[in-house]
mmCIF file of C-alpha atoms in Angstrom:
data_model
loop_
_atom_site.group_PDB
_atom_site.id
_atom_site.type_symbol
_atom_site.label_atom_id
_atom_site.label_comp_id
_atom_site.label_asym_id
_atom_site.label_seq_id
_atom_site.Cartn_x
_atom_site.Cartn_y
_atom_site.Cartn_z
ATOM 1 C CA MET A 1 -8.345 20.118 10.384
ATOM 2 C CA TRP A 2 -6.430 16.847 9.989
ATOM 3 C CA ASN A 3 -9.569 14.905 11.091
ATOM 4 C CA PHE A 4 -11.404 16.245 8.068
ATOM 5 C CA CYS A 5 -8.547 14.950 5.903
ATOM 6 C CA ILE A 6 -8.878 11.579 7.617
ATOM 7 C CA LEU A 7 -12.553 11.320 6.692
ATOM 8 C CA LEU A 8 -11.856 12.324 3.119
ATOM 9 C CA THR A 9 -9.050 9.758 2.869
ATOM 10 C CA ILE A 10 -11.232 7.009 4.373
ATOM 11 C CA ALA A 11 -13.942 7.637 1.834
ATOM 12 C CA VAL A 12 -11.579 7.782 -1.139
ATOM 13 C CA LEU A 13 -9.615 4.692 -0.148
ATOM 14 C CA GLY A 14 -12.821 2.818 0.646
ATOM 15 C CA THR A 15 -13.791 3.082 -3.016
ATOM 16 C CA SER A 16 -10.518 1.764 -4.432
ATOM 17 C CA ASN A 17 -10.565 -0.923 -7.108
ATOM 18 C CA ALA A 18 -8.225 -3.380 -5.372
ATOM 19 C CA PHE A 19 -9.462 -6.972 -5.240
ATOM 20 C CA HIS A 20 -8.562 -9.358 -2.445
ATOM 21 C CA LEU A 21 -9.437 -13.028 -2.055
ATOM 22 C CA ASN A 22 -9.579 -14.002 1.591
ATOM 23 C CA SER A 23 -9.134 -17.757 1.856
ATOM 24 C CA THR A 24 -8.807 -18.020 5.640
ATOM 25 C CA HIS A 25 -12.523 -18.740 6.017
ATOM 26 C CA ASP A 26 -14.728 -20.342 3.355
ATOM 27 C CA ASN A 27 -17.669 -18.005 3.946
ATOM 28 C CA ILE A 28 -15.757 -14.720 3.903
ATOM 29 C CA VAL A 29 -15.815 -12.721 0.695
ATOM 30 C CA GLU A 30 -13.524 -9.699 0.549
ATOM 31 C CA ILE A 31 -13.890 -7.154 -2.252
ATOM 32 C CA ASN A 32 -12.515 -3.600 -2.317
ATOM 33 C CA GLY A 33 -11.114 -4.066 1.174
ATOM 34 C CA CYS A 34 -14.590 -4.918 2.540
ATOM 35 C CA GLN A 35 -15.525 -8.266 4.058
ATOM 36 C CA THR A 36 -18.912 -9.940 4.177
ATOM 37 C CA LEU A 37 -19.506 -12.826 6.561
ATOM 38 C CA LYS A 38 -23.091 -13.968 7.073
ATOM 39 C CA ASP A 39 -24.866 -10.950 8.597
ATOM 40 C CA GLU A 40 -21.875 -8.628 8.969
ATOM 41 C CA TRP A 41 -20.161 -6.279 6.484
ATOM 42 C CA LYS A 42 -16.940 -4.506 7.392
ATOM 43 C CA CYS A 43 -14.694 -2.076 5.522
ATOM 44 C CA CYS A 44 -11.317 -1.131 6.985
ATOM 45 C CA GLU A 45 -8.355 0.873 5.831
ATOM 46 C CA THR A 46 -5.233 0.114 7.859
ATOM 47 C CA SER A 47 -2.588 2.096 6.020
ATOM 48 C CA LEU A 48 -3.848 5.658 6.283
ATOM 49 C CA LYS A 49 -1.099 8.195 6.852
ATOM 50 C CA ILE A 50 -1.741 11.857 7.506
ATOM 51 C CA GLU A 51 1.544 13.650 8.155
ATOM 52 C CA LYS A 52 3.036 11.754 11.142
ATOM 53 C CA PHE A 53 -0.157 9.910 12.048
ATOM 54 C CA LYS A 54 -0.770 6.273 11.081
ATOM 55 C CA LEU A 55 -4.484 5.520 11.193
ATOM 56 C CA THR A 56 -6.849 2.592 10.961
ATOM 57 C CA ALA A 57 -10.453 3.408 10.098
ATOM 58 C CA CYS A 58 -13.321 0.894 9.971
ATOM 59 C CA VAL A 59 -17.042 0.900 9.232
ATOM 60 C CA ASP A 60 -18.979 -2.148 10.460
ATOM 61 C CA VAL A 61 -22.634 -2.961 9.684
ATOM 62 C CA LYS A 62 -24.372 -5.894 11.410
ATOM 63 C CA LEU A 63 -27.852 -7.117 10.540
ATOM 64 C CA LEU A 64 -30.096 -7.539 13.597
ATOM 65 C CA ARG A 65 -32.779 -9.890 12.274
ATOM 66 C CA LYS A 66 -34.977 -10.026 15.407
ATOM 67 C CA ASN A 67 -35.300 -6.237 15.468
ATOM 68 C CA MET A 68 -35.343 -5.820 11.668
ATOM 69 C CA GLY A 69 -32.520 -3.391 12.271
ATOM 70 C CA MET A 70 -28.806 -2.832 11.881
ATOM 71 C CA GLU A 71 -25.951 -1.899 14.141
ATOM 72 C CA LEU A 72 -23.583 0.655 12.626
ATOM 73 C CA SER A 73 -20.191 1.402 14.113
ATOM 74 C CA MET A 74 -17.311 3.500 12.858
ATOM 75 C CA THR A 75 -13.888 3.532 14.488
ATOM 76 C CA ILE A 76 -10.662 5.426 13.969
ATOM 77 C CA ASN A 77 -7.619 3.804 15.626
ATOM 78 C CA ASN A 78 -10.006 1.619 17.651
ATOM 79 C CA TYR A 79 -11.727 4.752 19.008
ATOM 80 C CA THR A 80 -15.459 4.424 18.375
ATOM 81 C CA ILE A 81 -16.939 7.603 16.950
ATOM 82 C CA ILE A 82 -20.300 6.061 15.929
ATOM 83 C CA ASP A 83 -22.146 3.117 17.519
ATOM 84 C CA GLU A 84 -25.860 3.128 16.745
ATOM 85 C CA GLU A 85 -28.713 0.656 16.300
ATOM 86 C CA ILE A 86 -31.024 1.755 13.496
ATOM 87 C CA SER A 87 -33.953 0.557 11.386
ATOM 88 C CA ALA A 88 -32.996 -1.582 8.395
ATOM 89 C CA ARG A 89 -36.039 -0.520 6.374
ATOM 90 C CA ASN A 90 -35.433 3.224 6.255
ATOM 91 C CA PRO A 91 -32.286 4.090 8.205
ATOM 92 C CA PRO A 92 -31.661 7.752 8.960
ATOM 93 C CA PRO A 93 -28.262 9.368 8.453
ATOM 94 C CA ILE A 94 -26.017 8.846 11.488
ATOM 95 C CA CYS A 95 -23.974 11.933 12.276
ATOM 96 C CA THR A 96 -21.257 12.837 14.749
ATOM 97 C CA HIS A 97 -19.006 15.781 15.362
ATOM 98 C CA VAL A 98 -15.373 15.114 14.556
ATOM 99 C CA PRO A 99 -13.200 15.044 17.704
ATOM 100 C CA TYR A 100 -10.968 18.076 18.310
ATOM 101 C CA ILE A 101 -12.791 20.186 15.708
ATOM 102 C CA GLU A 102 -16.396 19.603 16.857
ATOM 103 C CA ASP A 103 -17.430 23.171 16.120
ATOM 104 C CA LEU A 104 -16.235 22.975 12.515
ATOM 105 C CA VAL A 105 -16.809 19.491 11.062
ATOM 106 C CA GLU A 106 -19.641 16.981 11.302
ATOM 107 C CA ALA A 107 -19.409 13.568 9.614
ATOM 108 C CA CYS A 108 -22.491 11.588 8.569
ATOM 109 C CA VAL A 109 -22.869 8.017 7.366
ATOM 110 C CA LYS A 110 -25.852 7.708 5.021
ATOM 111 C CA PHE A 111 -27.562 4.568 3.760
ATOM 112 C CA TYR A 112 -29.125 4.479 0.292
ATOM 113 C CA ASN A 113 -30.655 1.958 -2.153
ATOM 114 C CA MET A 114 -31.931 -0.069 0.808
ATOM 115 C CA ASP A 115 -33.970 -3.188 -0.011
ATOM 116 C CA TRP A 116 -35.363 -5.869 2.316
ATOM 117 C CA GLU A 117 -36.853 -8.812 0.426
ATOM 118 C CA ASN A 118 -37.125 -12.560 1.190
ATOM 119 C CA GLN A 119 -34.999 -12.277 4.357
ATOM 120 C CA THR A 120 -32.246 -10.565 2.333
ATOM 121 C CA LEU A 121 -31.139 -7.021 3.082
ATOM 122 C CA SER A 122 -29.033 -4.999 0.670
ATOM 123 C CA GLY A 123 -27.954 -1.393 0.498
ATOM 124 C CA CYS A 124 -25.085 1.037 0.162
ATOM 125 C CA LEU A 125 -23.219 3.521 2.376
ATOM 126 C CA ALA A 126 -21.993 7.039 1.697
ATOM 127 C CA LEU A 127 -19.970 9.403 3.839
ATOM 128 C CA GLU A 128 -20.899 13.060 4.041
ATOM 129 C CA ALA A 129 -18.790 15.672 5.765
ATOM 130 C CA LYS A 130 -20.218 19.065 6.619
ATOM 131 C CA LEU A 131 -17.937 21.999 7.225
ATOM 132 C CA VAL A 132 -19.615 24.679 9.385
ATOM 133 C CA HIS A 133 -23.122 23.467 8.429
ATOM 134 C CA LEU A 134 -22.369 23.429 4.692
ATOM 135 C CA LYS A 135 -22.303 20.144 2.781
ATOM 136 C CA SER A 136 -18.703 19.882 1.666
ATOM 137 C CA LEU A 137 -18.337 16.324 0.369
ATOM 138 C CA ASP A 138 -20.442 13.248 -0.317
ATOM 139 C CA LEU A 139 -18.545 10.068 -1.197
ATOM 140 C CA LYS A 140 -19.780 6.514 -1.745
ATOM 141 C CA ILE A 141 -18.063 3.922 0.481
ATOM 142 C CA GLY A 142 -19.540 0.645 -0.773
ATOM 143 C CA CYS A 143 -22.510 -1.716 -0.872
ATOM 144 C CA PHE A 144 -23.499 -4.789 1.135
ATOM 145 C CA LYS A 145 -25.921 -7.722 0.998
ATOM 146 C CA PHE A 146 -27.037 -9.964 3.898
ATOM 147 C CA PRO A 147 -26.878 -12.891 3.844
ATOM 148 C CA LEU A 148 -24.720 -13.991 0.971
ATOM 149 C CA THR A 149 -25.970 -17.325 -0.287
ATOM 150 C CA MET A 150 -23.431 -20.072 -0.873
ATOM 151 C CA ASP A 151 -24.105 -19.647 -4.610
ATOM 152 C CA GLU A 152 -23.209 -15.928 -4.443
ATOM 153 C CA ILE A 153 -20.085 -16.691 -2.419
ATOM 154 C CA SER A 154 -19.025 -19.299 -4.993
ATOM 155 C CA LYS A 155 -19.659 -16.904 -7.899
ATOM 156 C CA ARG A 156 -17.636 -14.109 -6.279
ATOM 157 C CA LYS A 157 -14.754 -16.408 -5.375
ATOM 158 C CA PHE A 158 -14.768 -17.864 -8.906
ATOM 159 C CA PHE A 159 -14.637 -14.339 -10.395
ATOM 160 C CA LEU A 160 -11.821 -13.294 -8.061
ATOM 161 C CA LYS A 161 -9.884 -16.520 -8.693
ATOM 162 C CA LYS A 162 -10.100 -15.935 -12.467
ATOM 163 C CA LEU A 163 -8.960 -12.351 -11.972
ATOM 164 C CA LEU A 164 -6.024 -13.417 -9.794
ATOM 165 C CA ASP A 165 -5.096 -16.260 -12.181
ATOM 166 C CA LYS A 166 -5.049 -13.791 -15.079
ATOM 167 C CA TYR A 167 -2.924 -11.370 -13.041
ATOM 168 C CA ASN A 168 -0.459 -14.119 -12.060
ATOM 169 C CA LYS A 169 -0.262 -15.362 -15.675
ATOM 170 C CA ASN A 170 0.541 -11.856 -16.914
ATOM 171 C CA LEU A 171 3.114 -11.444 -14.147
ATOM 172 C CA VAL A 172 4.874 -14.688 -15.158
ATOM 173 C CA GLN A 173 4.964 -13.527 -18.805
ATOM 174 C CA VAL A 174 6.585 -10.245 -17.777
ATOM 175 C CA ILE A 175 9.244 -12.043 -15.688
ATOM 176 C CA TYR A 176 10.201 -14.468 -18.473
#
């Protein structure tokens, strides 16, 4: 049953309101723990703890322009539980049985609000867990857009810089 808790925790933590500015690469934008770089969007949570288990869970979506498709992968502790190539226009839900409790829990990644226009693909992901064939939870993970134009990258970095500057200013006022 702990795997079901893992999926629930991944989904909840994936929707947190934490902002991060990743300055190691000029074209990477990181918001809510998710990174966008050109035609790839990745969300990871590295600090999951369930009882004695420390877990890292990641969802990775890559745009495959030649095929007008996407590659979706989901890993837990570097163990791939989903690795599928799907249509970018109308992707189906991708489902898998949860290891160790296959007969009880099935996890599905669902795409919604998909839009392909002017060589730009955008959409959102949700996680659904089914317990013994009953829908038990449906949580939104996040949204993506491929590719990010340099203008969009600049706007997001400017917004995050202002947010961080405001946070740092308030922190200095509290210290003094």
